[in-house]
PDB file of C-alpha atoms and ligand atoms in Angstrom:
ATOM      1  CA  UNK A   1     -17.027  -4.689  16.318  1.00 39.00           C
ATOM      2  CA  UNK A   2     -16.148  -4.831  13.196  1.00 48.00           C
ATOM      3  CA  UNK A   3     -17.351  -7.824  10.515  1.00 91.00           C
ATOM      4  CA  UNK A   4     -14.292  -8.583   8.473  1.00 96.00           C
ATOM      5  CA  UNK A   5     -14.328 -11.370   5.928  1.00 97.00           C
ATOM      6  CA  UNK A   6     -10.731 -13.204   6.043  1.00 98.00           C
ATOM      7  CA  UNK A   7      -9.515 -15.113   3.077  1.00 98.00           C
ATOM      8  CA  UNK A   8      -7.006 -18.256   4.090  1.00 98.00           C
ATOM      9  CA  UNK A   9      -5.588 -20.474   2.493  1.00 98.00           C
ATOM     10  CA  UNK A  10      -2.046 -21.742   0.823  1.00 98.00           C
ATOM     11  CA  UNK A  11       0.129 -19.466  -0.776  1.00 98.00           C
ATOM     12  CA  UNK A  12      -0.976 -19.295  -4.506  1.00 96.00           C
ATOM     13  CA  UNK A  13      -4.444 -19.815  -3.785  1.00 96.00           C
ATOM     14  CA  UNK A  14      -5.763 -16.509  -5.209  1.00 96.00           C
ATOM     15  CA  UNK A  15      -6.298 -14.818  -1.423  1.00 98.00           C
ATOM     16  CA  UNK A  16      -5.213 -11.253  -2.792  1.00 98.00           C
ATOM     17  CA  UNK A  17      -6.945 -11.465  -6.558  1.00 96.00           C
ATOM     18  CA  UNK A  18      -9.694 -12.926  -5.206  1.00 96.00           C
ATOM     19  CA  UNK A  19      -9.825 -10.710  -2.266  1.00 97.00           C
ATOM     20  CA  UNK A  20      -9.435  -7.413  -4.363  1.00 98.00           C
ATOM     21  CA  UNK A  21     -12.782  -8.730  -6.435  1.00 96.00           C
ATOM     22  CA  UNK A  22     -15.039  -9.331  -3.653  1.00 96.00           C
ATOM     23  CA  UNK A  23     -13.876  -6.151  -1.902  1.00 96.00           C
ATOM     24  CA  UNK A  24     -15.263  -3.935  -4.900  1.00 95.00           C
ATOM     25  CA  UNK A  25     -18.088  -6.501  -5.412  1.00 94.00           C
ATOM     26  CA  UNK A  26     -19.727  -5.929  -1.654  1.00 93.00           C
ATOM     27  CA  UNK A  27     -18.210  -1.975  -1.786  1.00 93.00           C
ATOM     28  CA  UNK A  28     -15.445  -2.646   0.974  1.00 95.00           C
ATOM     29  CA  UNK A  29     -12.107  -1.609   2.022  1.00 97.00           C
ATOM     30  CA  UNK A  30      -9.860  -4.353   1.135  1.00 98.00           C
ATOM     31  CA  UNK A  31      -6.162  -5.037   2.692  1.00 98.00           C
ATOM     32  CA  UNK A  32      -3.679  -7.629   1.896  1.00 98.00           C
ATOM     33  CA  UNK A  33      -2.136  -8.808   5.167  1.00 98.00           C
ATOM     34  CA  UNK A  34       1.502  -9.239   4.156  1.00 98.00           C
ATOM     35  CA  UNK A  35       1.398  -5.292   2.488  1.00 98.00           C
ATOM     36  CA  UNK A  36       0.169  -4.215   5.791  1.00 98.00           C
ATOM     37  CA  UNK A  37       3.365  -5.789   7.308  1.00 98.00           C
ATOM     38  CA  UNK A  38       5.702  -4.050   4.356  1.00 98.00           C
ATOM     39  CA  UNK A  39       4.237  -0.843   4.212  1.00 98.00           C
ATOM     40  CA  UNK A  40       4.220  -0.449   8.287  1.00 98.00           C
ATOM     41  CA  UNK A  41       7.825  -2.069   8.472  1.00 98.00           C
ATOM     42  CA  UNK A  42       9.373  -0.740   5.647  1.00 98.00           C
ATOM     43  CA  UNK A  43      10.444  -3.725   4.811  1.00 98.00           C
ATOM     44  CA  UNK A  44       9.186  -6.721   2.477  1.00 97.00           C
ATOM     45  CA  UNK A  45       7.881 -10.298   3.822  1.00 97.00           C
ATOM     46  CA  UNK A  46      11.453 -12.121   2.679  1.00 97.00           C
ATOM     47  CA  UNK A  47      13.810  -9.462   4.274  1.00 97.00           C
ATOM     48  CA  UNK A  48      11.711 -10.066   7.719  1.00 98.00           C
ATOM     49  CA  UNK A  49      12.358 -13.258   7.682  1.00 97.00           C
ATOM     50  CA  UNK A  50      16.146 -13.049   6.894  1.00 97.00           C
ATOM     51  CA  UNK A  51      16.544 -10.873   9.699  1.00 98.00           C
ATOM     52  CA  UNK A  52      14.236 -11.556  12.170  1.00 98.00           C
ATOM     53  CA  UNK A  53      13.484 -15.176  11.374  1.00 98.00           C
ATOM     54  CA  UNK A  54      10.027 -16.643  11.089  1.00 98.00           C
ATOM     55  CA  UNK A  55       9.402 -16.729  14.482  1.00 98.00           C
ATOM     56  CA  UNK A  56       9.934 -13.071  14.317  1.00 98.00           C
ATOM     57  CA  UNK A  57       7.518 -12.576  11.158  1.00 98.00           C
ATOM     58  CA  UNK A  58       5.256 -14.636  12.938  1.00 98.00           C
ATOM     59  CA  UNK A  59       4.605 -12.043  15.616  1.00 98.00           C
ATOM     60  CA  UNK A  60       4.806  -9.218  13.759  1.00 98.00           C
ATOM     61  CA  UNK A  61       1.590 -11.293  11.439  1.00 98.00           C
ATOM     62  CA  UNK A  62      -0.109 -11.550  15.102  1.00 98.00           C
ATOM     63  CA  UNK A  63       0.594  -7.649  15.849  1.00 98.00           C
ATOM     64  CA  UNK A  64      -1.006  -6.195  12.562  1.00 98.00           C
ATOM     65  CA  UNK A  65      -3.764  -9.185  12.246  1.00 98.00           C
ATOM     66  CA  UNK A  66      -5.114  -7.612  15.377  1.00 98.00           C
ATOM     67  CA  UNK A  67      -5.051  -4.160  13.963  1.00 97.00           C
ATOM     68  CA  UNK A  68      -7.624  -4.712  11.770  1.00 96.00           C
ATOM     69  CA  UNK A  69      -9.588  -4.757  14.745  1.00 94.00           C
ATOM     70  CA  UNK A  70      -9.895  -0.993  13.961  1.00 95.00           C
ATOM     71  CA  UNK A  71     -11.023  -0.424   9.938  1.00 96.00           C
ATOM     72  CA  UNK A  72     -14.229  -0.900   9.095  1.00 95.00           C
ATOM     73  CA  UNK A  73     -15.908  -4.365   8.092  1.00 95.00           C
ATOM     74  CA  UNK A  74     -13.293  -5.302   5.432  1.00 97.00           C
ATOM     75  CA  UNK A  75     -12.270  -8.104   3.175  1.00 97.00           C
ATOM     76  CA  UNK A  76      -8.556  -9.252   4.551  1.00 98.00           C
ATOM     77  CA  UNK A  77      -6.464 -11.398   2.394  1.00 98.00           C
ATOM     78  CA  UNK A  78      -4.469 -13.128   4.987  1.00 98.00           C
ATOM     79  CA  UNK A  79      -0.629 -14.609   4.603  1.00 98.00           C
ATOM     80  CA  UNK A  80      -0.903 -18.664   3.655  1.00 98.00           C
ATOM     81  CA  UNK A  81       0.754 -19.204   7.613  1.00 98.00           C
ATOM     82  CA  UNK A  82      -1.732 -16.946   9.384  1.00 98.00           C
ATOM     83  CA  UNK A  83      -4.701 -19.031  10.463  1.00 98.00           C
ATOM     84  CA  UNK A  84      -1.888 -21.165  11.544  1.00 98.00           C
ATOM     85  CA  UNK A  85       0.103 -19.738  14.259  1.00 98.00           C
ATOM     86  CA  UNK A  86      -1.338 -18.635  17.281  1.00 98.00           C
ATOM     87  CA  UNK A  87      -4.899 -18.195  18.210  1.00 98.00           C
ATOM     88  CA  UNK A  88      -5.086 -16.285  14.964  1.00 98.00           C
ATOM     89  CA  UNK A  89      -7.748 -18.371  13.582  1.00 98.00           C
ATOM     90  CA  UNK A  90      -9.830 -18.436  16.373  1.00 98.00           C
ATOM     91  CA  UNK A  91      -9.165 -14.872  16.780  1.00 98.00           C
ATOM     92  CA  UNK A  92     -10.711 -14.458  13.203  1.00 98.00           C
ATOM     93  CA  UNK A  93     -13.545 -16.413  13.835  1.00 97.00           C
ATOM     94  CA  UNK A  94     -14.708 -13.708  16.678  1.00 96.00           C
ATOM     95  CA  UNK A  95     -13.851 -10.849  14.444  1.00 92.00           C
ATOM     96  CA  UNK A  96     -15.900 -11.809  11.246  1.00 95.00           C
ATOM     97  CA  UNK A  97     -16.061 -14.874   9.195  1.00 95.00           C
ATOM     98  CA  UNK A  98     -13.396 -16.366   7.497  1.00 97.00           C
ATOM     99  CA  UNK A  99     -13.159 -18.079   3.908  1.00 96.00           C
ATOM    100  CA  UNK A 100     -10.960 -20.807   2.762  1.00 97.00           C
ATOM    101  CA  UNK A 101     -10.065 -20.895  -0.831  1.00 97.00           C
ATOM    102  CA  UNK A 102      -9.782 -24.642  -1.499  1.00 96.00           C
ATOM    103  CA  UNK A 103      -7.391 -25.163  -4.722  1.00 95.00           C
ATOM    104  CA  UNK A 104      -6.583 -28.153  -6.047  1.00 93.00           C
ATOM    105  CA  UNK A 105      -2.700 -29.473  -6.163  1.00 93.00           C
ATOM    106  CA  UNK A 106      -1.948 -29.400  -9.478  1.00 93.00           C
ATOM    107  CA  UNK A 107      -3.353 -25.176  -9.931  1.00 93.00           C
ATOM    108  CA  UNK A 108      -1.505 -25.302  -6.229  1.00 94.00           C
ATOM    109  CA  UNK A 109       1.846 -26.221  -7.774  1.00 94.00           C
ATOM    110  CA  UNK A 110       1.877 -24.729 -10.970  1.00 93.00           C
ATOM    111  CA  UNK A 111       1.245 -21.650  -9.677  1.00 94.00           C
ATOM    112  CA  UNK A 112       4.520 -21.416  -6.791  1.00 96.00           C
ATOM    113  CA  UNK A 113       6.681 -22.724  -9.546  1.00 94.00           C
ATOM    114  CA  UNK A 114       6.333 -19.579 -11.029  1.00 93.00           C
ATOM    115  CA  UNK A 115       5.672 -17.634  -7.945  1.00 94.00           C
ATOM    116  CA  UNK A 116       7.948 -19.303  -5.693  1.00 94.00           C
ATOM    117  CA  UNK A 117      10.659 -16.011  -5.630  1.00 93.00           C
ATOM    118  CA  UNK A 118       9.249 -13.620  -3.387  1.00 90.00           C
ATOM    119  CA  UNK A 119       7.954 -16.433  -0.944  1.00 96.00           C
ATOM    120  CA  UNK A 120      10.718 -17.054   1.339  1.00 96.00           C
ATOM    121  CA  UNK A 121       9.967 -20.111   2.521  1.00 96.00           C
ATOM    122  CA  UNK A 122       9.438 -22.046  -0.878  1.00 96.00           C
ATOM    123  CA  UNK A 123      12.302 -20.017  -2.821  1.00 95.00           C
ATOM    124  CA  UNK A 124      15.201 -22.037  -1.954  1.00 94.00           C
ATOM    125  CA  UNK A 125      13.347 -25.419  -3.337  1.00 95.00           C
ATOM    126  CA  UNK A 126      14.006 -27.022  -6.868  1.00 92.00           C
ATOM    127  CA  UNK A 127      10.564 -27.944  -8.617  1.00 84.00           C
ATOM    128  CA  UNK A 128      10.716 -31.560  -7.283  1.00 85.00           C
ATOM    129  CA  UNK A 129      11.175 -30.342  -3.887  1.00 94.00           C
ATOM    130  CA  UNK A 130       8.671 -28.294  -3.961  1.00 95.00           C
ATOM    131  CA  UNK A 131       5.601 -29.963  -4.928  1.00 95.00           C
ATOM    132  CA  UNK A 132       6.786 -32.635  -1.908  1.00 95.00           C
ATOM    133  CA  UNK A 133       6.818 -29.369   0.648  1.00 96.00           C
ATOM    134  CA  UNK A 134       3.564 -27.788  -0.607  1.00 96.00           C
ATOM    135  CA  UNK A 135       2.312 -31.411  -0.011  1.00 96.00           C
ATOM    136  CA  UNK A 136       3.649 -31.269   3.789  1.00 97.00           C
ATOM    137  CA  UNK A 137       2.886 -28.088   4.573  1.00 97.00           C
ATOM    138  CA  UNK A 138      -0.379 -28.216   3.270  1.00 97.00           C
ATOM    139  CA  UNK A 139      -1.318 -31.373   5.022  1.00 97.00           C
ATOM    140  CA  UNK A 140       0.219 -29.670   8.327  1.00 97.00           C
ATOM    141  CA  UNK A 141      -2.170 -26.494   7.199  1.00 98.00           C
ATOM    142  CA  UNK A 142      -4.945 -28.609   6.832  1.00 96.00           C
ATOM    143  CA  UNK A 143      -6.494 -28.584  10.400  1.00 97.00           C
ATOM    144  CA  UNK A 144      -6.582 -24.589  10.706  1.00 98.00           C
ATOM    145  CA  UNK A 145      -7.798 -24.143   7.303  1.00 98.00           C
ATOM    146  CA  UNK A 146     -10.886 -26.722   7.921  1.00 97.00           C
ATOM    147  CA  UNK A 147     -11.737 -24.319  10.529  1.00 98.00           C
ATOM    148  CA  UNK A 148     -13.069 -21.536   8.090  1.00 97.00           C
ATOM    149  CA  UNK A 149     -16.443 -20.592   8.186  1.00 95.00           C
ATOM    150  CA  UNK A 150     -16.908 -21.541   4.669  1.00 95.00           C
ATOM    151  CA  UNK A 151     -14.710 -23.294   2.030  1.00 95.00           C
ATOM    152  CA  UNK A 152     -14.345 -22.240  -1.597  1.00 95.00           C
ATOM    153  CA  UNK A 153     -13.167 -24.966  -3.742  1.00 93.00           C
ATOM    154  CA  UNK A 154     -11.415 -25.298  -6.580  1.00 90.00           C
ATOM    155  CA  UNK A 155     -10.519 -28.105  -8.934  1.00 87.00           C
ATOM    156  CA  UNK A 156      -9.875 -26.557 -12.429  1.00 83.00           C
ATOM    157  CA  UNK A 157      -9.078 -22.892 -13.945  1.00 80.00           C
ATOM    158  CA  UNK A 158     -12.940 -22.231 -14.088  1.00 83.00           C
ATOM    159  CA  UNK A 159     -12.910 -18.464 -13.114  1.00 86.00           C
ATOM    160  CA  UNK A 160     -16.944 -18.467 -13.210  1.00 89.00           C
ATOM    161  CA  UNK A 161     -17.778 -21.084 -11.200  1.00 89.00           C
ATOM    162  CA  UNK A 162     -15.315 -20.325  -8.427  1.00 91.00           C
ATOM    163  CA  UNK A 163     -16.647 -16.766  -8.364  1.00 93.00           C
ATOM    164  CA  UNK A 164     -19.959 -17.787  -8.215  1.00 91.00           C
ATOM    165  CA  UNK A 165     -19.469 -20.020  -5.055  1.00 90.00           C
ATOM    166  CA  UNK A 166     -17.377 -17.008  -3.254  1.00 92.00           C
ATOM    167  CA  UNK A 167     -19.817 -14.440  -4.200  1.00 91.00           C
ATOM    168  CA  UNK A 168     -23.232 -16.447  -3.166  1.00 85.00           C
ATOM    169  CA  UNK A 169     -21.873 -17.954   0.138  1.00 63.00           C
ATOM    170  CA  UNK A 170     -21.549 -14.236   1.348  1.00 62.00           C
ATOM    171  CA  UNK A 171     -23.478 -11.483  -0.475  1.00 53.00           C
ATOM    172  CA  UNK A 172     -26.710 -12.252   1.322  1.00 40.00           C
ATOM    173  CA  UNK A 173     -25.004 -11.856   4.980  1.00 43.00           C
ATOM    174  CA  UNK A 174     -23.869  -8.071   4.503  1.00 43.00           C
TER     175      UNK A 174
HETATM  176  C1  S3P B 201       3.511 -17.518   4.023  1.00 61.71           C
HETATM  177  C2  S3P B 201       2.738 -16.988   3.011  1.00 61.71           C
HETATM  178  C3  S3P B 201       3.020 -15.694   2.402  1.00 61.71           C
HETATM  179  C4  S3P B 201       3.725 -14.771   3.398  1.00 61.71           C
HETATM  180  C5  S3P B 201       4.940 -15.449   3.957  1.00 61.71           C
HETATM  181  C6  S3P B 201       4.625 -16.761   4.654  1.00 61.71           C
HETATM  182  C7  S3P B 201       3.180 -18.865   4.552  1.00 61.71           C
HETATM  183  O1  S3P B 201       1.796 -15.091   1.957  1.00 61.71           O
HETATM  184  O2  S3P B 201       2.872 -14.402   4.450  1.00 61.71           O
HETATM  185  O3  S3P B 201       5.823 -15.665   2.873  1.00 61.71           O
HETATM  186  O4  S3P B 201       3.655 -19.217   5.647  1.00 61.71           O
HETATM  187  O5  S3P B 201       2.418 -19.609   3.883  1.00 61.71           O
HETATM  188  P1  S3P B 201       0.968 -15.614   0.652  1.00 61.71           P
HETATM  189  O6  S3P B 201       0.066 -16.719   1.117  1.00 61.71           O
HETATM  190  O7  S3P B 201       0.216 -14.409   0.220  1.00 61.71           O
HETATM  191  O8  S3P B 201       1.983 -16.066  -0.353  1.00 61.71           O
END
């Protein structure tokens, strides 16, 4: 069985920079969930969910999520809606261990103001509208992110702290 470490959290929480770092730090493969989905559907994340919907995306997610089943022990940046749909987080938590990268609101917002286009279901919003939906969703989020094995927090742009917490929660254990 393999011993994948999953990174959740929101979108714009760092899952995929963060994920690329720690992959070369331990000397693993890494993968980003949502280029798994585009490279084996030919298709990027907001096209899939014009034409299939998110109920559609949110199956295909399941499908390749469960591939990973098969490469070897990994660091997987997940999709901000993974851990919640499904058993997927549960599913995770068998697999390997999974982290959650805690970041504060204000990082949180500032960040999908500017980062807001290629996520389909934020691009539509005007900036007012969308610090009140990442405030939603997130609170909806809340109770399958809490379910990580470990949580990563972040309050302010501090690069060296933050690294040192993801780093020393999970070195030792591989
Ligand atoms: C989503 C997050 C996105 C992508 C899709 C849906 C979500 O990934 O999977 O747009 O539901 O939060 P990122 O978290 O990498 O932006």
């Amino acid at each position: 069985m393999s011993a994948h470490i999953y990174l959740v959290g929101f979108m714009g929480s760092g899952k995929s920079h963060w994920g690329k770092r720690l992959a070369e730090h331990l000397g693993r493969p890494f993968f980003d969930l949502d280029e798994v989905i585009e490279a084996g559907e030919g298709l990027t994340v907001s096209t899939l969910f014009s034409s299939i919907g998110e109920n559609g995306f949110r199956e295909l997610e399941r499908r390749y999520l469960h591939q990973m089943e098969h490469q070897p022990p990994s660091i997987v940046a997940t999709g901000g809606g993974t851990p919640c749909f499904f058993d997927n987080m549960a599913w995770m938590n068998a697999q390997g261990t999974t982290v959650y990268l805690k970041i504060s609101m204000p990082i949180l917002h500032q960040r999908l103001v500017a980062g807001k286009g290629k996520r389909p279901l934020l691009a539509r919003l005007d900036d007012s509208e969308l610090l009140r939906h990442i405030e939603t969703l997130l609170e909806q989020r809340d109770v399958f992110y809490r379910q990580a094995t470990a949580t990563v927090q972040r309050e302010t742009e501090d690069d060296s702290k933050f690294w040192e917490d993801l780093t020393a929660g999970y070195e030792p254990r591989f």
